[in-house]
Amino acid sequence: MRIIMHGATNRGSSNFGDFIYGEVFYRFIKNIDNRIECTFYQPSEYFIKYVEGYVQKKICIRKSDLILYLPGGYFGEPHKTSLKGSIIHFLRFMPLGLFGTVLNKKIAIIGVGAGPINSMIFKLPISIIGKHSETISVRDKESYEALKTLKIKNITLAFDPILGVDIKALGKNTSQIEKIKSKVGNKKILFVHYNHSRNALSQFATAVNLFVDKNPQYIVVVGSDCIMNIENELFNEFRKKIKCDCIHYKYDSPHEFISFLDICDMVLTCKLHAGVVAGQLGKSVICIADHPEKTSRYYEHIGEKERCISLYESNSDQIYNLLEKYKDKDIIISDEIKENVKEAIVELKNAGIKKTVMLTGDSK
């Protein structure tokens, strides 16, 4: 059997959340039957390097048995994008599925975020791919409704698949983490994660100044969750804006990043999955969302809606007040949510993969 997996795994991607999805699903498939040939579609070098046991094999779409769309927020329009951005988004994610439908290939779509879907650049291809797919699961009710408006059927609401993963088991301790622990000593760690956003950087710096002045028990550690050419430049900008010392965590290994989040006490982020994983590890998280449409849905689902506000409607005083409010209140994901997600994802993955093995008669 030959499976092509696709998600936000191409175009040089090193994004933490998308990597975790890719590795978890790759491991799941190989655990079903190690003889299954499984490859990422146009994978970045980062995925090839860090997915344990992965060997890149080129599988022709014509000879594939299943196209598997991995979890991600790409079945919709990017936040406040241009026409050029929309075309790039279309070319990155839609052609594989469209070719698959033309060739009548089996398609499974697992744990995606969908919507908004207003432009025909996205309406038509998502409708075509969705209607052809054997199984579709989405990670929130808004995604469910967005796909239903396109008259796509066979949709299951399963929420974010990461919640069903033993995330701590994927972590890996390193010398960088040990050095940070040594510098921090007995103090607490506030991880500041503005990533690529200068808007978030500026707002976070002012809020952090206020917070650390009132809470000297915290040490500030700054870092990203993807590899960026401008990371050092942004860190130097941030360091000039804040009054306290800060430590620079340099992202490389996604497994190390999990273990790093596990030593933090509070996370201030503008992205989704740094906060999702930190919350799974029982940390306090404040999210000032760079993509508020998709990110706020997650916090509402876990009953922590007030921890997440839009980056485009926030200010430093609001962020400071959230830090004060939640500094001693860790996120607790209920066992019920974890088990529901785990059961739904196992069932859906089996439907997309094991069913195809049976239909083809062999997994070789």
mmCIF file of N, CA, C and O in Angstrom, residues 183-190 210-220 244 265-266 323-324 327-328:
data_model
loop_
_atom_site.group_PDB
_atom_site.id
_atom_site.type_symbol
_atom_site.label_atom_id
_atom_site.label_comp_id
_atom_site.label_asym_id
_atom_site.label_seq_id
_atom_site.Cartn_x
_atom_site.Cartn_y
_atom_site.Cartn_z
ATOM 1 N N LYS A 183 20.474 28.763 34.528
ATOM 2 C CA LYS A 183 20.389 30.223 34.613
ATOM 3 C C LYS A 183 19.180 30.671 35.429
ATOM 4 O O LYS A 183 19.237 31.655 36.161
ATOM 5 N N VAL A 184 18.079 29.949 35.288
ATOM 6 C CA VAL A 184 16.827 30.326 35.955
ATOM 7 C C VAL A 184 16.874 30.028 37.449
ATOM 8 O O VAL A 184 16.355 30.786 38.278
ATOM 9 N N GLY A 185 17.492 28.925 37.808
ATOM 10 C CA GLY A 185 17.566 28.550 39.219
ATOM 11 C C GLY A 185 16.196 28.234 39.787
ATOM 12 O O GLY A 185 15.428 27.460 39.202
ATOM 13 N N ASN A 186 15.858 28.850 40.904
ATOM 14 C CA ASN A 186 14.592 28.583 41.580
ATOM 15 C C ASN A 186 13.447 29.480 41.111
ATOM 16 O O ASN A 186 12.340 29.406 41.647
ATOM 17 N N LYS A 187 13.722 30.343 40.162
ATOM 18 C CA LYS A 187 12.677 31.251 39.683
ATOM 19 C C LYS A 187 11.767 30.563 38.666
ATOM 20 O O LYS A 187 12.059 29.468 38.178
ATOM 21 N N LYS A 188 10.669 31.228 38.342
ATOM 22 C CA LYS A 188 9.714 30.701 37.363
ATOM 23 C C LYS A 188 10.049 31.227 35.976
ATOM 24 O O LYS A 188 10.666 32.285 35.834
ATOM 25 N N ILE A 189 9.603 30.497 34.964
ATOM 26 C CA ILE A 189 9.872 30.888 33.578
ATOM 27 C C ILE A 189 8.593 31.402 32.920
ATOM 28 O O ILE A 189 7.563 30.718 32.900
ATOM 29 N N LEU A 190 8.677 32.627 32.373
ATOM 30 C CA LEU A 190 7.648 33.161 31.489
ATOM 31 C C LEU A 190 8.204 33.083 30.068
ATOM 32 O O LEU A 190 9.175 33.765 29.732
ATOM 33 N N LEU A 210 5.628 45.529 32.670
ATOM 34 C CA LEU A 210 4.701 45.739 33.788
ATOM 35 C C LEU A 210 4.624 44.507 34.676
ATOM 36 O O LEU A 210 4.630 44.599 35.907
ATOM 37 N N PHE A 211 4.556 43.345 34.037
ATOM 38 C CA PHE A 211 4.370 42.099 34.786
ATOM 39 C C PHE A 211 5.592 41.739 35.626
ATOM 40 O O PHE A 211 5.469 41.406 36.814
ATOM 41 N N VAL A 212 6.768 41.787 35.040
ATOM 42 C CA VAL A 212 7.977 41.392 35.769
ATOM 43 C C VAL A 212 8.305 42.384 36.879
ATOM 44 O O VAL A 212 8.846 42.010 37.920
ATOM 45 N N ASP A 213 7.948 43.643 36.655
ATOM 46 C CA ASP A 213 8.152 44.647 37.714
ATOM 47 C C ASP A 213 7.358 44.297 38.970
ATOM 48 O O ASP A 213 7.833 44.486 40.092
ATOM 49 N N LYS A 214 6.153 43.736 38.769
ATOM 50 C CA LYS A 214 5.310 43.334 39.905
ATOM 51 C C LYS A 214 5.581 41.902 40.346
ATOM 52 O O LYS A 214 5.230 41.513 41.460
ATOM 53 N N ASN A 215 6.204 41.114 39.479
ATOM 54 C CA ASN A 215 6.422 39.685 39.761
ATOM 55 C C ASN A 215 7.882 39.310 39.484
ATOM 56 O O ASN A 215 8.188 38.616 38.505
ATOM 57 N N PRO A 216 8.798 39.758 40.323
ATOM 58 C CA PRO A 216 10.235 39.510 40.077
ATOM 59 C C PRO A 216 10.636 38.040 40.183
ATOM 60 O O PRO A 216 11.779 37.697 39.883
ATOM 61 N N GLN A 217 9.693 37.183 40.586
ATOM 62 C CA GLN A 217 9.995 35.746 40.669
ATOM 63 C C GLN A 217 10.045 35.097 39.296
ATOM 64 O O GLN A 217 10.397 33.920 39.176
ATOM 65 N N TYR A 218 9.701 35.852 38.240
ATOM 66 C CA TYR A 218 9.707 35.309 36.881
ATOM 67 C C TYR A 218 10.958 35.733 36.109
ATOM 68 O O TYR A 218 11.381 36.889 36.165
ATOM 69 N N ILE A 219 11.520 34.782 35.374
ATOM 70 C CA ILE A 219 12.582 35.043 34.402
ATOM 71 C C ILE A 219 11.968 34.925 33.008
ATOM 72 O O ILE A 219 11.217 33.987 32.726
ATOM 73 N N VAL A 220 12.296 35.866 32.137
ATOM 74 C CA VAL A 220 11.735 35.876 30.785
ATOM 75 C C VAL A 220 12.642 35.093 29.835
ATOM 76 O O VAL A 220 13.850 35.343 29.755
ATOM 77 N N CYS A 244 14.103 44.175 31.970
ATOM 78 C CA CYS A 244 14.732 43.057 32.679
ATOM 79 C C CYS A 244 15.616 42.249 31.729
ATOM 80 O O CYS A 244 15.537 42.386 30.504
ATOM 81 N N ASP A 265 6.588 27.900 33.208
ATOM 82 C CA ASP A 265 5.462 28.042 34.132
ATOM 83 C C ASP A 265 4.303 28.778 33.474
ATOM 84 O O ASP A 265 3.139 28.492 33.753
ATOM 85 N N MET A 266 4.630 29.733 32.607
ATOM 86 C CA MET A 266 3.590 30.484 31.901
ATOM 87 C C MET A 266 4.077 30.774 30.488
ATOM 88 O O MET A 266 5.263 30.999 30.263
ATOM 89 N N LEU A 323 -2.010 38.358 32.131
ATOM 90 C CA LEU A 323 -0.869 37.712 32.791
ATOM 91 C C LEU A 323 -1.070 37.680 34.306
ATOM 92 O O LEU A 323 -0.813 36.656 34.956
ATOM 93 N N GLU A 324 -1.534 38.767 34.850
ATOM 94 C CA GLU A 324 -1.786 38.823 36.295
ATOM 95 C C GLU A 324 -2.913 37.871 36.698
ATOM 96 O O GLU A 324 -2.818 37.147 37.693
ATOM 97 N N LYS A 327 -1.615 34.002 36.220
ATOM 98 C CA LYS A 327 -0.240 33.618 36.542
ATOM 99 C C LYS A 327 -0.160 32.375 37.431
ATOM 100 O O LYS A 327 0.842 31.660 37.400
ATOM 101 N N ASP A 328 -1.169 32.111 38.204
ATOM 102 C CA ASP A 328 -1.155 30.921 39.066
ATOM 103 C C ASP A 328 -2.278 29.953 38.711
ATOM 104 O O ASP A 328 -2.665 29.105 39.519
#
